[in-house]
Short mmCIF file of C-alpha atoms and ligand atoms in Angstrom, two decimals:
data_model
loop_
_atom_site.label_atom_id
_atom_site.label_comp_id
_atom_site.label_asym_id
_atom_site.label_seq_id
_atom_site.Cartn_x
_atom_site.Cartn_y
_atom_site.Cartn_z
CA MET A 16 76.39 11.08 -71.41
CA LEU A 17 72.71 11.94 -71.03
CA ASP A 18 70.30 10.01 -73.24
CA ARG A 19 67.62 12.03 -75.13
CA ARG A 20 64.87 11.27 -72.57
CA SER A 21 67.01 12.37 -69.66
CA LEU A 22 68.15 15.46 -71.56
CA LEU A 23 64.55 16.53 -72.22
CA LYS A 24 63.64 15.83 -68.62
CA ASN A 25 66.54 17.86 -67.31
CA THR A 26 65.96 20.73 -69.72
CA ALA A 27 62.43 21.06 -68.37
CA ALA A 28 63.68 20.95 -64.81
CA ILE A 29 66.36 23.58 -65.51
CA ALA A 30 63.70 25.82 -67.08
CA ALA A 31 61.48 25.33 -64.02
CA TYR A 32 64.37 26.23 -61.74
CA ALA A 33 65.12 29.38 -63.77
CA ALA A 34 61.44 30.38 -63.50
CA MET A 35 61.51 29.90 -59.75
CA PRO A 36 60.96 33.18 -57.80
CA VAL A 37 64.23 34.37 -56.29
CA SER A 38 62.62 34.15 -52.83
CA THR A 39 62.13 30.42 -53.27
CA ARG A 40 65.69 30.08 -54.48
CA ALA A 41 66.75 32.03 -51.42
CA ALA A 42 64.88 29.50 -49.29
CA GLU A 43 66.98 26.88 -50.97
CA GLN A 44 70.13 28.62 -49.71
CA GLN A 45 69.16 27.45 -46.20
CA THR A 46 69.87 23.77 -46.51
CA LEU A 47 68.67 20.81 -44.50
CA ARG A 48 72.31 19.89 -44.06
CA SER A 49 73.20 23.20 -42.38
CA ALA A 50 70.00 23.36 -40.33
CA ALA A 51 70.72 19.87 -38.97
CA LEU A 52 74.40 20.53 -38.34
CA SER A 53 73.57 23.71 -36.40
CA ARG A 54 71.98 21.45 -33.77
CA GLY A 55 74.53 18.64 -33.88
CA LEU A 56 72.15 16.48 -35.90
CA LEU A 57 72.31 14.87 -39.33
CA TYR A 58 70.05 15.17 -42.36
CA GLY A 59 70.45 12.88 -45.28
CA THR A 60 68.76 10.88 -47.97
CA ALA A 61 68.70 7.55 -49.76
CA VAL A 62 70.23 7.89 -53.21
CA GLY A 63 70.57 5.89 -56.42
CA ALA A 64 73.90 5.54 -58.22
CA LYS A 65 72.29 5.65 -61.67
CA LEU A 66 70.55 8.94 -60.80
CA LEU A 67 73.75 10.49 -59.46
CA ASN A 68 75.36 9.65 -62.81
CA SER A 69 72.48 10.71 -65.05
CA ASP A 70 70.70 13.68 -63.44
CA PRO A 71 72.84 16.77 -62.69
CA LEU A 72 70.02 18.62 -60.93
CA TYR A 73 69.47 15.60 -58.64
CA ARG A 74 73.19 15.29 -58.07
CA ASP A 75 73.52 18.98 -57.12
CA LEU A 76 70.50 18.84 -54.81
CA VAL A 77 71.88 15.80 -52.98
CA ALA A 78 75.36 17.33 -52.72
CA LYS A 79 73.96 20.56 -51.29
CA GLN A 80 71.23 19.32 -48.96
CA ALA A 81 72.51 16.06 -47.45
CA GLY A 82 75.05 15.50 -44.71
CA ILE A 83 74.71 11.70 -44.84
CA LEU A 84 73.74 9.29 -47.60
CA VAL A 85 72.50 5.72 -47.82
CA CYS A 86 72.22 3.50 -50.90
CA GLU A 87 68.58 2.90 -51.82
CA SER A 88 69.49 -0.54 -53.21
CA GLU A 89 73.19 -0.70 -54.13
CA SER A 90 74.48 -2.00 -50.78
CA LYS A 91 71.97 -4.84 -50.49
CA ARG A 92 73.14 -8.41 -50.99
CA LYS A 93 71.23 -8.95 -54.25
CA VAL A 94 73.34 -6.21 -55.82
CA LEU A 95 76.58 -6.71 -53.90
CA GLN A 96 76.88 -10.50 -54.24
CA PRO A 97 74.75 -11.65 -57.18
CA THR A 98 76.45 -15.04 -57.22
CA GLN A 99 78.44 -16.84 -54.55
CA ASP A 100 81.69 -16.16 -56.40
CA THR A 101 81.11 -12.57 -57.54
CA PHE A 102 80.92 -9.25 -55.74
CA ASN A 103 79.60 -6.15 -57.52
CA PHE A 104 80.79 -3.17 -55.49
CA GLY A 105 80.71 -0.71 -58.41
CA PRO A 106 77.35 0.99 -57.76
CA ALA A 107 77.86 1.17 -53.99
CA ASP A 108 81.42 2.47 -54.49
CA THR A 109 79.97 5.24 -56.68
CA ILE A 110 77.83 6.42 -53.76
CA TRP A 111 80.55 6.05 -51.11
CA ARG A 112 82.86 8.04 -53.42
CA PHE A 113 80.22 10.72 -54.03
CA ALA A 114 79.76 11.09 -50.27
CA ALA A 115 83.51 11.41 -49.72
CA THR A 116 83.78 14.03 -52.48
CA ASN A 117 81.03 16.09 -50.84
CA GLY A 118 82.15 15.67 -47.24
CA GLN A 119 79.11 13.54 -46.47
CA LYS A 120 78.83 10.56 -44.10
CA MET A 121 77.53 7.17 -45.24
CA ARG A 122 75.03 4.71 -43.77
CA GLY A 123 75.19 1.06 -44.81
CA HIS A 124 71.83 -0.54 -45.60
CA THR A 125 71.40 -3.44 -44.98
CA LEU A 126 73.62 -6.38 -44.14
CA ILE A 127 70.92 -8.96 -43.34
CA TRP A 128 67.33 -8.68 -44.61
CA HIS A 129 64.68 -11.25 -45.43
CA ASP A 130 64.09 -9.46 -48.73
CA TYR A 131 66.19 -8.67 -51.81
CA ASN A 132 68.61 -11.57 -51.46
CA PRO A 133 70.13 -13.26 -54.50
CA ASP A 134 68.55 -16.64 -55.30
CA TRP A 135 71.73 -18.52 -54.41
CA VAL A 136 71.54 -17.20 -50.82
CA VAL A 137 67.91 -18.23 -50.41
CA ASP A 138 68.72 -21.68 -51.83
CA ALA A 139 71.74 -22.09 -49.55
CA LEU A 140 69.79 -21.04 -46.45
CA ALA A 141 67.18 -23.68 -47.18
CA ARG A 142 69.97 -26.27 -46.90
CA LYS A 143 70.93 -25.03 -43.41
CA PRO A 144 74.44 -23.75 -44.28
CA SER A 145 77.24 -22.75 -41.91
CA GLU A 146 77.19 -19.35 -40.20
CA ARG A 147 79.86 -18.26 -42.69
CA ILE A 148 77.09 -17.32 -45.11
CA ILE A 149 76.54 -14.46 -42.66
CA THR A 150 80.01 -13.84 -41.22
CA ASP A 151 82.04 -14.02 -44.45
CA TYR A 152 79.65 -11.64 -46.22
CA ILE A 153 79.53 -9.10 -43.40
CA SER A 154 83.28 -9.26 -42.96
CA THR A 155 83.88 -8.67 -46.69
CA VAL A 156 81.39 -5.80 -47.01
CA ALA A 157 81.87 -4.00 -43.70
CA ARG A 158 85.68 -4.19 -43.92
CA ARG A 159 85.56 -2.69 -47.43
CA TYR A 160 83.80 0.43 -46.17
CA ARG A 161 85.44 0.48 -42.74
CA GLY A 162 86.47 3.98 -41.64
CA ARG A 163 84.08 5.48 -44.21
CA THR A 164 80.77 4.40 -42.67
CA HIS A 165 78.82 6.18 -39.92
CA SER A 166 76.50 3.27 -39.23
CA TRP A 167 75.15 -0.03 -40.54
CA ASP A 168 71.64 -1.40 -40.55
CA VAL A 169 72.90 -4.81 -39.44
CA VAL A 170 69.43 -6.35 -39.63
CA ASN A 171 66.28 -4.93 -41.18
CA GLU A 172 62.57 -5.61 -40.51
CA VAL A 173 63.00 -8.63 -38.23
CA ILE A 174 59.52 -8.11 -36.73
CA ASN A 175 56.41 -9.24 -38.60
CA ILE A 176 53.16 -9.14 -36.66
CA GLU A 177 51.30 -10.74 -39.57
CA GLU A 178 52.85 -14.09 -38.59
CA LYS A 179 51.17 -13.82 -35.18
CA TYR A 180 53.95 -15.46 -33.15
CA PRO A 181 53.94 -14.51 -29.46
CA ASP A 182 57.30 -12.75 -29.92
CA PHE A 183 56.09 -11.04 -33.17
CA MET A 184 59.30 -12.21 -34.86
CA ARG A 185 59.52 -12.69 -38.64
CA ARG A 186 60.08 -16.45 -38.39
CA SER A 187 59.41 -16.90 -42.10
CA SER A 188 62.69 -15.09 -42.81
CA PRO A 189 65.11 -17.50 -44.52
CA TRP A 190 67.68 -16.39 -41.96
CA TYR A 191 65.40 -17.31 -39.06
CA GLN A 192 64.51 -20.60 -40.73
CA ALA A 193 68.21 -21.46 -41.02
CA PHE A 194 69.58 -20.24 -37.69
CA GLY A 195 66.67 -19.31 -35.43
CA GLU A 196 66.85 -15.88 -33.76
CA SER A 197 70.62 -16.30 -33.31
CA TYR A 198 71.16 -15.06 -36.89
CA ILE A 199 70.77 -11.61 -35.40
CA ASP A 200 73.45 -12.23 -32.77
CA ILE A 201 75.82 -13.69 -35.39
CA ALA A 202 75.30 -10.67 -37.67
CA PHE A 203 75.89 -8.04 -35.00
CA HIS A 204 79.07 -9.73 -33.70
CA ALA A 205 80.41 -10.07 -37.25
CA ALA A 206 79.67 -6.40 -37.97
CA LYS A 207 81.31 -5.21 -34.74
CA GLU A 208 84.42 -7.24 -35.52
CA ALA A 209 84.55 -5.97 -39.13
CA ASP A 210 83.97 -2.30 -38.33
CA PRO A 211 84.21 -1.49 -34.59
CA ASP A 212 83.63 2.22 -35.25
CA ALA A 213 80.35 2.03 -37.15
CA ILE A 214 77.20 2.44 -35.08
CA LEU A 215 75.27 -0.85 -35.32
CA PHE A 216 71.52 -0.56 -35.92
CA LEU A 217 68.45 -2.69 -35.76
CA ASN A 218 66.24 -1.02 -38.40
CA GLU A 219 62.48 -1.45 -38.11
CA LEU A 220 59.34 -0.70 -40.15
CA ASN A 221 56.11 0.87 -38.79
CA PRO A 222 56.71 0.98 -35.02
CA GLU A 223 55.68 4.64 -34.76
CA ALA A 224 51.93 4.61 -35.38
CA ASP A 225 49.11 5.07 -32.88
CA GLU A 226 47.53 1.78 -33.98
CA ARG A 227 47.13 -1.56 -32.19
CA TRP A 228 49.19 -3.38 -34.84
CA SER A 229 51.98 -0.84 -34.42
CA ALA A 230 51.89 -1.29 -30.65
CA ASN A 231 52.66 -4.98 -31.29
CA ILE A 232 55.62 -3.99 -33.46
CA ARG A 233 56.86 -1.79 -30.61
CA ARG A 234 56.39 -4.64 -28.12
CA GLY A 235 58.18 -7.10 -30.36
CA THR A 236 61.03 -4.68 -30.97
CA LEU A 237 61.57 -3.82 -27.31
CA ASP A 238 61.36 -7.44 -26.16
CA LEU A 239 63.85 -8.46 -28.87
CA ILE A 240 66.23 -5.70 -27.75
CA ASP A 241 65.98 -6.99 -24.17
CA ARG A 242 66.86 -10.52 -25.33
CA LEU A 243 69.77 -9.25 -27.42
CA LEU A 244 71.15 -7.14 -24.57
CA ARG A 245 70.88 -10.11 -22.20
CA ARG A 246 72.97 -12.09 -24.70
CA ASN A 247 75.54 -9.28 -24.92
CA VAL A 248 74.81 -8.61 -28.58
CA PRO A 249 76.54 -5.31 -29.60
CA ILE A 250 73.39 -3.46 -30.71
CA GLU A 251 73.85 0.30 -30.35
CA ALA A 252 70.91 1.98 -32.05
CA VAL A 253 67.43 1.55 -33.45
CA GLY A 254 66.44 2.90 -36.85
CA ILE A 255 62.82 3.98 -37.17
CA GLN A 256 62.11 3.80 -40.89
CA ALA A 257 59.13 6.21 -40.65
CA HIS A 258 57.30 5.52 -43.91
CA LEU A 259 54.39 7.60 -42.63
CA LYS A 260 50.86 7.67 -44.06
CA VAL A 261 49.29 10.97 -43.12
CA PHE A 262 45.78 10.15 -44.40
CA ARG A 263 45.79 6.41 -43.64
CA THR A 264 47.41 5.81 -40.23
CA SER A 265 46.93 7.43 -36.84
CA TYR A 266 49.85 9.15 -35.15
CA ASN A 267 50.21 10.46 -31.60
CA ASP A 268 53.18 12.45 -30.27
CA ASP A 269 53.06 10.88 -26.82
CA VAL A 270 52.88 7.32 -28.13
CA PHE A 271 55.91 7.90 -30.36
CA SER A 272 57.80 9.80 -27.65
CA LYS A 273 57.23 7.00 -25.11
CA PHE A 274 58.55 4.41 -27.58
CA LEU A 275 61.72 6.43 -28.15
CA ASP A 276 62.14 6.80 -24.38
CA GLU A 277 61.86 3.01 -23.96
CA ILE A 278 64.60 2.46 -26.57
CA ILE A 279 66.83 5.10 -24.98
CA ALA A 280 66.22 3.66 -21.50
CA ARG A 281 67.90 0.51 -22.83
CA GLY A 282 71.05 2.51 -23.56
CA LEU A 283 70.51 2.78 -27.33
CA MET A 284 70.53 5.71 -29.76
CA VAL A 285 67.74 6.40 -32.24
CA MET A 286 67.58 7.69 -35.82
CA ILE A 287 64.81 8.30 -38.35
CA THR A 288 66.24 6.28 -41.22
CA GLU A 289 63.76 6.32 -44.15
CA LEU A 290 61.29 9.19 -43.69
CA ASP A 291 58.70 9.79 -46.35
CA ILE A 292 55.05 10.70 -45.87
CA THR A 293 52.74 9.24 -48.49
CA ASP A 294 49.70 11.36 -49.35
CA ILE A 295 47.70 8.34 -50.53
CA ASP A 296 43.97 8.70 -49.67
CA GLY A 297 44.46 12.50 -49.49
CA PRO A 298 42.28 15.11 -51.23
CA ALA A 299 42.90 16.18 -54.83
CA ASP A 300 44.24 19.62 -53.88
CA PRO A 301 48.06 19.31 -53.76
CA GLU A 302 48.33 22.27 -51.40
CA VAL A 303 46.14 20.51 -48.85
CA ARG A 304 48.24 17.36 -49.21
CA ASP A 305 51.47 19.32 -48.91
CA GLU A 306 50.32 21.09 -45.77
CA ALA A 307 49.20 17.84 -44.12
CA VAL A 308 52.52 16.19 -44.97
CA ALA A 309 54.47 19.19 -43.68
CA SER A 310 52.48 19.38 -40.46
CA LEU A 311 53.07 15.71 -39.67
CA ALA A 312 56.75 16.00 -40.57
CA LYS A 313 57.14 18.87 -38.09
CA ARG A 314 55.26 17.10 -35.28
CA PHE A 315 57.08 13.81 -35.84
CA LEU A 316 60.56 15.33 -36.03
CA ASP A 317 59.93 17.65 -33.08
CA VAL A 318 59.42 14.50 -30.98
CA ALA A 319 62.37 12.66 -32.51
CA PHE A 320 64.79 15.58 -32.16
CA SER A 321 63.69 16.34 -28.61
CA LYS A 322 65.67 13.26 -27.53
CA GLU A 323 69.35 13.88 -26.85
CA GLN A 324 70.15 10.36 -28.12
CA SER A 325 68.59 11.17 -31.51
CA LEU A 326 71.14 11.17 -34.34
CA GLY A 327 68.96 12.84 -36.97
CA CYS A 328 66.90 11.90 -39.98
CA LEU A 329 67.27 10.57 -43.48
CA THR A 330 64.45 10.79 -45.99
CA TRP A 331 63.94 7.88 -48.36
CA GLY A 332 64.71 9.95 -51.42
CA ILE A 333 64.84 13.75 -51.66
CA THR A 334 62.59 14.63 -54.62
CA ASP A 335 59.08 13.37 -55.37
CA ARG A 336 60.29 12.71 -58.91
CA TYR A 337 62.06 9.47 -57.95
CA SER A 338 60.18 8.21 -54.89
CA TRP A 339 59.66 4.45 -54.64
CA LEU A 340 56.10 5.28 -53.57
CA ASN A 341 55.23 6.20 -57.17
CA SER A 342 55.68 2.61 -58.28
CA HIS A 343 54.70 0.58 -55.22
CA TRP A 344 51.36 -1.22 -55.53
CA LYS A 345 50.30 -0.17 -52.01
CA TYR A 346 51.09 3.54 -52.33
CA LYS A 347 51.03 4.62 -55.96
CA HIS A 348 48.12 6.92 -56.76
CA PRO A 349 45.42 5.17 -58.85
CA ASP A 350 45.12 8.26 -61.06
CA GLY A 351 48.87 8.23 -61.68
CA ARG A 352 49.61 11.51 -59.89
CA ILE A 353 53.01 11.79 -58.22
CA SER A 354 53.20 11.14 -54.48
CA ARG A 355 54.09 14.40 -52.68
CA SER A 356 56.04 12.64 -49.91
CA LEU A 357 59.50 14.25 -49.85
CA PRO A 358 61.04 17.68 -49.17
CA PHE A 359 61.49 18.63 -52.86
CA ASP A 360 58.98 18.40 -55.69
CA THR A 361 59.47 16.89 -59.15
CA ASN A 362 61.17 20.11 -60.29
CA TYR A 363 63.61 20.02 -57.37
CA SER A 364 61.81 22.97 -55.71
CA PRO A 365 61.44 22.98 -51.92
CA LYS A 366 57.96 22.13 -50.64
CA ALA A 367 56.19 22.87 -47.38
CA MET A 368 57.79 19.68 -46.05
CA PHE A 369 61.24 21.19 -46.64
CA SER A 370 60.35 24.27 -44.56
CA ALA A 371 58.77 22.10 -41.86
CA MET A 372 61.92 19.99 -41.62
CA VAL A 373 64.19 23.05 -41.46
CA SER A 374 61.94 24.40 -38.73
CA ALA A 375 62.08 21.12 -36.78
CA TYR A 376 65.88 21.05 -36.97
CA SER A 377 66.09 24.74 -35.98
CA ALA A 378 63.83 24.14 -32.96
CA ALA A 379 65.80 21.11 -31.76
CA PRO A 380 67.88 21.35 -28.61
CA THR A 381 71.56 21.72 -29.48
CA ARG A 382 73.69 18.67 -28.71
CA SER A 383 77.44 18.35 -28.65
O1 G3I B 415 68.24 -2.21 -61.00
C1 G3I B 415 67.22 -3.07 -61.54
C2 G3I B 415 67.07 -2.83 -63.04
O2 G3I B 415 68.28 -3.22 -63.69
C3 G3I B 415 65.88 -3.63 -63.57
O3 G3I B 415 65.69 -3.33 -64.93
C4 G3I B 415 64.64 -3.25 -62.77
C5 G3I B 415 63.41 -3.98 -63.23
O4 G3I B 415 63.43 -5.30 -62.73
O5 G3I B 415 64.86 -3.55 -61.37
C6 G3I B 415 65.91 -2.76 -60.84
O6 G3I B 415 66.08 -3.10 -59.49
C7 G3I B 415 65.06 -2.54 -58.64
C8 G3I B 415 65.78 -1.78 -57.52
O7 G3I B 415 64.83 -1.29 -56.57
C9 G3I B 415 66.58 -0.59 -58.06
O8 G3I B 415 65.71 0.33 -58.63
C10 G3I B 415 64.28 -3.72 -58.03
O9 G3I B 415 63.52 -4.34 -59.04
C11 G3I B 415 63.35 -3.19 -56.96
O10 G3I B 415 62.75 -4.28 -56.26
C12 G3I B 415 64.15 -2.38 -55.92
O11 G3I B 415 63.20 -1.86 -55.00
C13 G3I B 415 63.78 -1.28 -53.82
C14 G3I B 415 63.37 -2.14 -52.60
O12 G3I B 415 63.76 -1.50 -51.38
C15 G3I B 415 64.04 -3.49 -52.65
O13 G3I B 415 65.43 -3.30 -52.56
C16 G3I B 415 63.20 0.12 -53.68
O14 G3I B 415 63.72 0.94 -54.73
C17 G3I B 415 63.60 0.72 -52.34
O15 G3I B 415 62.98 2.00 -52.15
C18 G3I B 415 63.15 -0.21 -51.21
O16 G3I B 415 63.61 0.34 -50.01
C19 G3I B 415 63.11 -0.31 -48.82
C20 G3I B 415 64.23 -0.34 -47.80
O17 G3I B 415 65.35 -1.03 -48.32
C21 G3I B 415 63.74 -0.97 -46.50
N1 G3I B 415 62.58 -0.25 -45.97
C22 G3I B 415 61.46 -0.15 -46.93
C23 G3I B 415 61.94 0.52 -48.22
C24 G3I B 415 60.79 0.72 -49.19
O18 G3I B 415 60.31 -0.53 -49.60
#
């Protein structure tokens, strides 16, 4: 049942859709899902269970445009296991069910992360618990969704150059504090045993930029992969989150391409797992911001999709209306304007970024 605020919001959006020129609606007929599939790639988005239940226009857009979904928060430990004795699978089940209903794949995000853990986990880790705090959880969660999950982000954001360790590892992570780097090995082996068919990812933040600090993230990531492979850890892919900043961070095609080649040379697949392109620090004119975002999206995805071992791309949200960027202290616009970072605008209309992404998929080499 829609509450009054949601009803008003959706009425406005429906009116905006009705006012949309037929040509734009026609553009919507060509979906990101079909453009990706035509090249053997995937397009998808992070979604929220509450939004799927409350916003029919959002629900329809997700159903039509995405070939793979990931929970924005519902499959993180703070939601899934709020106390040691309780699991709360309801919200995540809603999304896995929605995906099944719409013939969409699912990504699991994320089994082990330094952030968004329930307090009881953080407290337990400080007391140096047994490895079962990792293995029991991963076994319970990954078995539940076994056979219905394309891939898992087994570990997320394990590099942190701010800590300035020679290996660039995030040693402040409660997992690292409790088990050393071996927490990563333990997690991957547990995930492989729980769901042998899911592709197992290391998911990383900010390795793609043409900046010195990003070069250190790339170095840390590649050296970690080498250590994991030497220890026979079953890592199979690297997720590049790709929270890009078109007016704040430098980007170079060759730098990004070389990084992907180095991952692939280690026998791993790659995927863009959380693409959005914040327009923070951009000019006031939304058209200028949209064009800059679209141009970077095209360049970035042209490089990513040029690699045969590329699995595709998920955006971190599909409409500007609900982007996390609008509420994050680092990226929300001081004047309160909405971040124009995703393929569809606040009225669910396709933006220049949508066309750029369709074009990047259409230009990609076909893979089996
Ligand atoms: O659901 C509760 C709600 O009941 C409560 O009233 C409200 C206010 O406290 O909080 C709600 O939970 C929020 C949750 O998102 C669901 O909306 C949390 O506070 C908030 O911290 C959480 O933020 C998410 C964050 O990860 C932490 O899980 C962001 O939406 C999500 O976009 C962000 O996603 C991360 C990826 O997992 C990893 N890569 C970076 C990316 C962006 O930070």
